[in-house]
Coordinates of C-alpha atoms and ligand atoms in Angstrom, one line a residue:
X1 CA 0.0 0.0 0.0
X2 CA 1.4 3.4 -1.0
X3 CA 1.5 6.4 1.3
X4 CA -0.4 9.2 -0.4
X5 CA 1.4 12.6 -0.4
X6 CA 0.5 16.2 -1.0
X7 CA 3.3 18.8 -1.7
X8 CA 2.7 22.4 -0.6
X9 CA 5.0 24.8 -2.5
X10 CA 5.1 22.3 -5.3
X11 CA 6.3 24.8 -8.0
X12 CA 9.3 26.0 -5.9
X13 CA 12.9 24.8 -6.1
X14 CA 12.5 22.3 -3.3
X15 CA 8.8 21.5 -3.9
X16 CA 9.3 20.5 -7.5
X17 CA 12.3 18.3 -6.5
X18 CA 10.1 16.6 -3.8
X19 CA 7.3 16.0 -6.3
X20 CA 9.7 14.2 -8.6
X21 CA 11.2 12.2 -5.7
X22 CA 7.8 11.1 -4.6
X23 CA 6.7 10.2 -8.1
X24 CA 9.9 8.1 -8.5
X25 CA 9.4 6.2 -5.2
X26 CA 7.4 3.0 -5.7
X27 CA 5.9 3.1 -2.1
X28 CA 4.7 6.7 -2.4
X29 CA 1.9 8.3 -4.5
X30 CA 1.8 12.0 -5.3
X31 CA -1.9 13.0 -5.1
X32 CA -1.8 16.8 -4.8
X33 CA 0.4 19.8 -5.7
X34 CA -0.5 23.1 -4.0
X35 CA 1.0 26.5 -4.4
X36 CA 0.5 30.1 -3.3
X37 CA -3.2 31.0 -3.5
X38 CA -4.4 27.3 -3.2
X39 CA -6.7 26.7 -0.2
X40 CA -5.5 24.0 2.1
X41 CA -8.7 22.0 2.7
X42 CA -9.6 18.3 2.2
X43 CA -11.0 19.0 -1.2
X44 CA -7.6 20.3 -2.5
X45 CA -5.5 17.6 -0.8
X46 CA -6.6 14.7 -2.9
X47 CA -6.9 12.2 0.0
X48 CA -3.3 12.6 1.0
X49 CA -2.1 11.0 4.3
X50 CA 1.1 13.1 4.5
X51 CA 1.8 16.7 3.3
X52 CA 5.2 18.1 2.7
X53 CA 5.7 21.9 3.1
X54 CA 8.5 23.7 1.3
X55 CA 7.1 27.2 1.1
X56 CA 8.2 30.5 2.7
X57 CA 8.8 31.4 6.3
X58 CA 5.8 33.8 6.4
X59 CA 3.4 31.1 5.3
X60 CA 4.6 27.8 6.7
X61 CA 3.0 27.9 10.2
X62 CA -0.5 28.7 8.9
X63 CA -0.1 25.9 6.3
X64 CA 0.8 23.4 9.1
X65 CA -2.2 24.4 11.2
X66 CA -4.5 24.0 8.1
X67 CA -3.0 20.6 7.3
X68 CA -3.5 19.4 10.9
X69 CA -7.1 20.6 10.7
X70 CA -7.4 18.5 7.5
X71 CA -6.2 15.5 9.4
X72 CA -2.8 15.0 7.7
X73 CA 0.6 14.2 9.1
X74 CA 3.0 16.9 8.0
X75 CA 6.7 17.1 7.1
X76 CA 8.1 20.6 7.0
X77 CA 11.4 21.8 5.5
X78 CA 10.6 25.5 5.4
X79 CA 12.7 27.7 7.7
X80 CA 11.6 30.5 10.0
X81 CA 10.3 28.5 12.9
X82 CA 10.9 29.6 16.5
X83 CA 10.0 28.3 20.0
X84 CA 6.7 30.1 20.1
X85 CA 5.6 28.7 16.7
X86 CA 6.7 25.2 17.8
X87 CA 4.6 25.6 21.0
X88 CA 1.5 26.6 19.0
X89 CA 1.9 23.4 16.9
X90 CA 2.3 21.3 20.0
X91 CA -0.8 22.8 21.5
X92 CA -2.8 22.2 18.3
X93 CA -1.6 18.5 18.1
X94 CA -2.6 18.0 21.7
X95 CA -6.3 18.8 20.9
X96 CA -8.6 15.8 20.7
X97 CA -9.6 16.7 17.1
X98 CA -6.0 16.4 16.1
X99 CA -5.5 12.9 17.6
X100 CA -3.3 10.8 15.4
X101 CA -1.7 13.6 13.5
X102 CA 2.1 14.1 13.7
X103 CA 4.4 16.9 12.5
X104 CA 8.1 16.7 11.7
X105 CA 10.0 20.0 11.1
X106 CA 13.6 19.9 10.1
X107 CA 15.8 22.8 9.0
X108 CA 17.9 20.5 6.9
X109 CA 17.2 17.1 5.4
X110 CA 20.7 16.5 3.9
X111 CA 22.6 13.8 5.8
X112 CA 25.9 15.7 5.6
X113 CA 24.2 18.8 7.2
X114 CA 22.5 16.7 10.0
X115 CA 25.8 15.1 10.8
X116 CA 27.6 18.5 10.7
X117 CA 25.2 19.9 13.2
X118 CA 25.6 16.8 15.5
X119 CA 29.4 16.8 15.3
X120 CA 29.5 20.6 15.9
X121 CA 27.5 20.2 19.1
X122 CA 29.7 17.3 20.2
X123 CA 32.9 19.2 19.5
X124 CA 32.0 22.6 20.8
X125 CA 32.8 22.1 24.5
X126 CA 36.3 21.1 23.7
X127 CA 37.1 24.4 22.0
X128 CA 37.5 28.0 23.3
X129 CA 35.8 29.5 20.2
X130 CA 33.2 28.4 17.7
X131 CA 31.5 30.4 14.9
X132 CA 29.2 29.4 12.0
X133 CA 29.5 30.6 8.4
X134 CA 26.6 29.7 6.1
X135 CA 26.8 30.2 2.3
X136 CA 23.8 30.1 0.0
X137 CA 22.4 30.9 -3.4
X138 CA 21.3 34.6 -3.7
X139 CA 17.6 33.7 -4.2
X140 CA 17.3 32.6 -0.6
X141 CA 14.9 35.0 1.2
X142 CA 15.9 34.4 4.9
X143 CA 19.2 35.0 6.7
X144 CA 20.8 33.4 8.6
X145 CA 19.7 30.0 7.3
X146 CA 17.6 27.8 9.5
X147 CA 20.4 25.3 9.6
X148 CA 22.8 27.9 10.9
X149 CA 20.4 29.0 13.6
X150 CA 20.0 25.3 14.7
X151 CA 23.7 24.8 14.5
X152 CA 24.4 27.8 16.7
X153 CA 21.8 26.8 19.2
X154 CA 23.2 23.2 19.4
X155 CA 26.7 24.6 20.0
X156 CA 25.5 27.0 22.7
X157 CA 23.4 24.3 24.4
X158 CA 26.3 21.8 24.6
X159 CA 28.7 24.5 25.8
X160 CA 26.3 25.6 28.5
X161 CA 25.7 22.0 29.6
X162 CA 29.5 21.5 29.9
X163 CA 29.9 24.8 31.9
X164 CA 32.1 26.5 29.2
X165 CA 33.1 30.1 29.8
X166 CA 32.1 32.8 27.3
X167 CA 34.2 32.7 24.1
X168 CA 37.2 35.1 24.0
X169 CA 36.4 38.2 21.9
X170 CA 37.9 41.7 22.4
X171 CA 35.7 43.4 19.8
X172 CA 34.7 46.7 21.3
X173 CA 33.6 48.6 18.2
X174 CA 31.6 47.0 15.3
X175 CA 29.7 49.9 13.6
X176 CA 29.1 47.8 10.4
X177 CA 27.9 44.6 12.1
X178 CA 31.0 42.7 10.8
X179 CA 30.9 40.2 13.6
X180 CA 27.6 38.9 12.2
X181 CA 24.4 37.8 14.0
X182 CA 24.8 36.5 17.6
X183 CA 22.5 33.5 18.3
X184 CA 22.6 32.3 21.9
X185 CA 26.1 33.8 22.1
X186 CA 27.4 32.1 18.9
X187 CA 28.4 34.4 16.0
X188 CA 26.8 33.5 12.7
X189 CA 27.8 34.9 9.3
X190 CA 25.7 34.7 6.1
X191 CA 27.2 34.7 2.5
X192 CA 24.9 35.0 -0.6
X193 CA 26.8 34.1 -3.7
X194 CA 25.7 33.3 -7.3
X195 CA 26.7 29.7 -8.1
X196 CA 26.2 28.4 -4.6
X197 CA 23.4 26.0 -3.4
X198 CA 23.6 25.4 0.4
X199 CA 26.8 25.2 2.4
X200 CA 27.9 25.7 6.0
X201 CA 31.2 25.8 7.8
X202 CA 31.6 25.5 11.6
X203 CA 35.0 26.7 12.7
X204 CA 36.2 25.8 16.2
X205 CA 39.4 27.2 17.6
X206 CA 41.8 26.5 20.5
X207 CA 45.3 28.0 21.0
X208 CA 47.3 26.6 18.1
X209 CA 44.6 24.5 16.5
X210 CA 41.4 24.6 14.5
X211 CA 38.7 22.1 13.6
X212 CA 36.6 22.9 10.5
X213 CA 33.3 21.0 10.0
X214 CA 31.9 21.7 6.5
X215 CA 28.8 20.5 4.7
X216 CA 28.1 21.2 1.0
X217 CA 24.8 20.5 -0.7
X218 CA 25.8 20.9 -4.3
X219 CA 22.4 19.8 -5.5
X220 CA 18.9 19.6 -4.1
X221 CA 19.1 15.8 -4.6
X222 CA 21.0 15.8 -1.3
X223 CA 17.8 16.7 0.6
X224 CA 15.6 14.0 -1.0
X225 CA 16.5 10.8 1.0
X226 CA 15.9 12.7 4.2
X227 CA 12.6 14.1 3.0
X228 CA 11.4 10.6 1.9
X229 CA 12.5 9.1 5.2
X230 CA 10.5 11.6 7.1
X231 CA 7.4 11.1 4.8
X232 CA 7.6 7.3 5.5
X233 CA 8.2 7.6 9.2
X234 CA 6.2 10.7 10.4
X235 CA 3.0 8.6 10.7
X236 CA 4.6 6.3 13.2
X237 CA 5.4 9.2 15.5
X238 CA 3.4 11.3 17.9
X239 CA 3.2 15.0 18.4
X240 CA 5.9 17.4 17.1
X241 CA 9.4 16.1 16.1
X242 CA 12.1 18.7 15.4
X243 CA 15.1 17.7 13.3
X244 CA 15.8 14.7 11.1
X245 CA 18.4 13.5 13.7
X246 CA 15.4 12.2 15.7
X247 CA 14.9 9.5 13.0
X248 CA 18.6 8.6 12.8
X249 CA 20.7 6.7 15.2
X250 CA 23.3 9.5 15.8
Ligands
NDP1 N1 14.9 21.6 5.3 C1 15.6 21.5 4.2 O1 16.4 20.5 4.0 C2 15.6 22.6 3.2 C3 14.9 23.7 3.5 N2 14.7 24.7 2.5 C4 13.8 25.8 2.9 O2 12.6 25.5 2.2 C5 11.9 26.7 1.9 C6 11.6 26.8 0.4 O3 12.8 26.9 -0.3 P1 12.9 27.0 -1.9 O4 12.1 25.8 -2.5 O5 14.3 27.2 -2.3 O6 12.0 28.3 -2.2 P2 11.2 28.7 -3.5 O7 10.9 30.2 -3.4 O8 11.8 28.1 -4.7 O9 9.8 27.9 -3.3 C7 8.8 28.3 -2.4 C8 7.4 28.0 -3.1 O10 6.4 28.2 -2.1 C9 5.3 28.9 -2.8 N3 4.5 29.6 -1.8 C10 4.7 30.8 -1.3 N4 3.7 31.0 -0.4 C11 2.9 29.9 -0.4 C12 1.8 29.6 0.4 N5 1.2 30.4 1.3 N6 1.2 28.3 0.2 C13 1.8 27.5 -0.7 N7 2.9 27.8 -1.4 C14 3.4 29.0 -1.3 C15 6.1 29.8 -3.8 O11 5.2 30.2 -4.8 P3 5.4 31.7 -5.4 O12 6.8 31.7 -6.0 O13 4.3 31.8 -6.4 O14 5.3 32.7 -4.3 C16 7.1 28.8 -4.3 O15 6.6 28.0 -5.3 C17 12.8 27.9 2.4 O16 12.4 28.2 3.7 C18 14.2 27.2 2.5 O17 15.0 27.8 3.4 C19 15.4 24.7 1.4 C20 16.2 23.6 1.1 C21 16.4 22.5 2.0
LIG2 O1 17.0 28.1 1.2 C1 17.8 27.1 1.0 O2 18.3 26.8 -0.1 C2 18.1 26.2 2.2 N1 17.5 26.4 3.3 C3 17.6 25.7 4.5 C4 18.1 26.6 5.6 O3 17.8 27.8 5.6 O4 18.9 26.1 6.5 C5 18.4 24.4 4.3 C6 19.5 24.5 3.3 O5 20.5 25.3 3.9 C7 19.0 25.1 2.0

């Protein structure tokens, strides 16, 4: 029996790749393609059991609530989520009328990126300094990337758990914002460059040594195995899952 799938944001760079990947998978059936302006209601969802959302940060949360209302499990790759938005989804999923629905939200479905985030969090307490540099195609609408935000938060959490002191930094004047965004105390730098797809470097420093962890998605094909894994497994989960690492034995 196939799992029936609807893709929201189906005409986009990721949405169109997901539609193709679903069509190419013998155990999945693509039953609906939705885009901006399409209503998310059972009549437009073609009987889908699982929806995949790759849209825009300003639309994704409303889409997820509409998909839960329609009784679907949801896999989300769109960025822009914060703790408050996660809490609203958890609250929605806890309502009796949403019983049986599950949502998985992941900032990055590429195995190399998931491993890079996990390795960065593991390594961070062993280094005095850690910074994140993300590099993307110039059509990306948000900065920093969702992956960079999650990476910085993971680094900060593991350093806090290990009781690490603040990172050394004598910067007293930065009128141009050259030190980048600061997320939970971790500096994050965003590059937008024609020719790039999706890349991230985590640099960790100690006196006399440096560890560089780098992930490169050269092609959106890199995200597809993770998206399909999530589509196949989201229905076996309960509530809200954040991150593909929850499905992997890392
Ligand atoms: N988790 C992961 O592994 C990855 C996540 N991403 C994230 O996925 C998201 C999409 O990226 P990408 O595909 O490059 O972006 P695109 O801009 O190529 O695609 C977004 C699509 O969503 C459509 N859209 C906009 N608003 C709505 C709406 N309200 N309902 C339905 N569809 C809508 C757009 O239509 P229109 O153009 O007509 O407005 C467009 O077709 C971004 O947040 C990106 O960061 C990207 C790659 C990997
Ligand atoms: O917009 C993109 O392209 C990507 N977005 C995600 C993010 O913001 O982390 C994942 C990946 O970096 C590609």
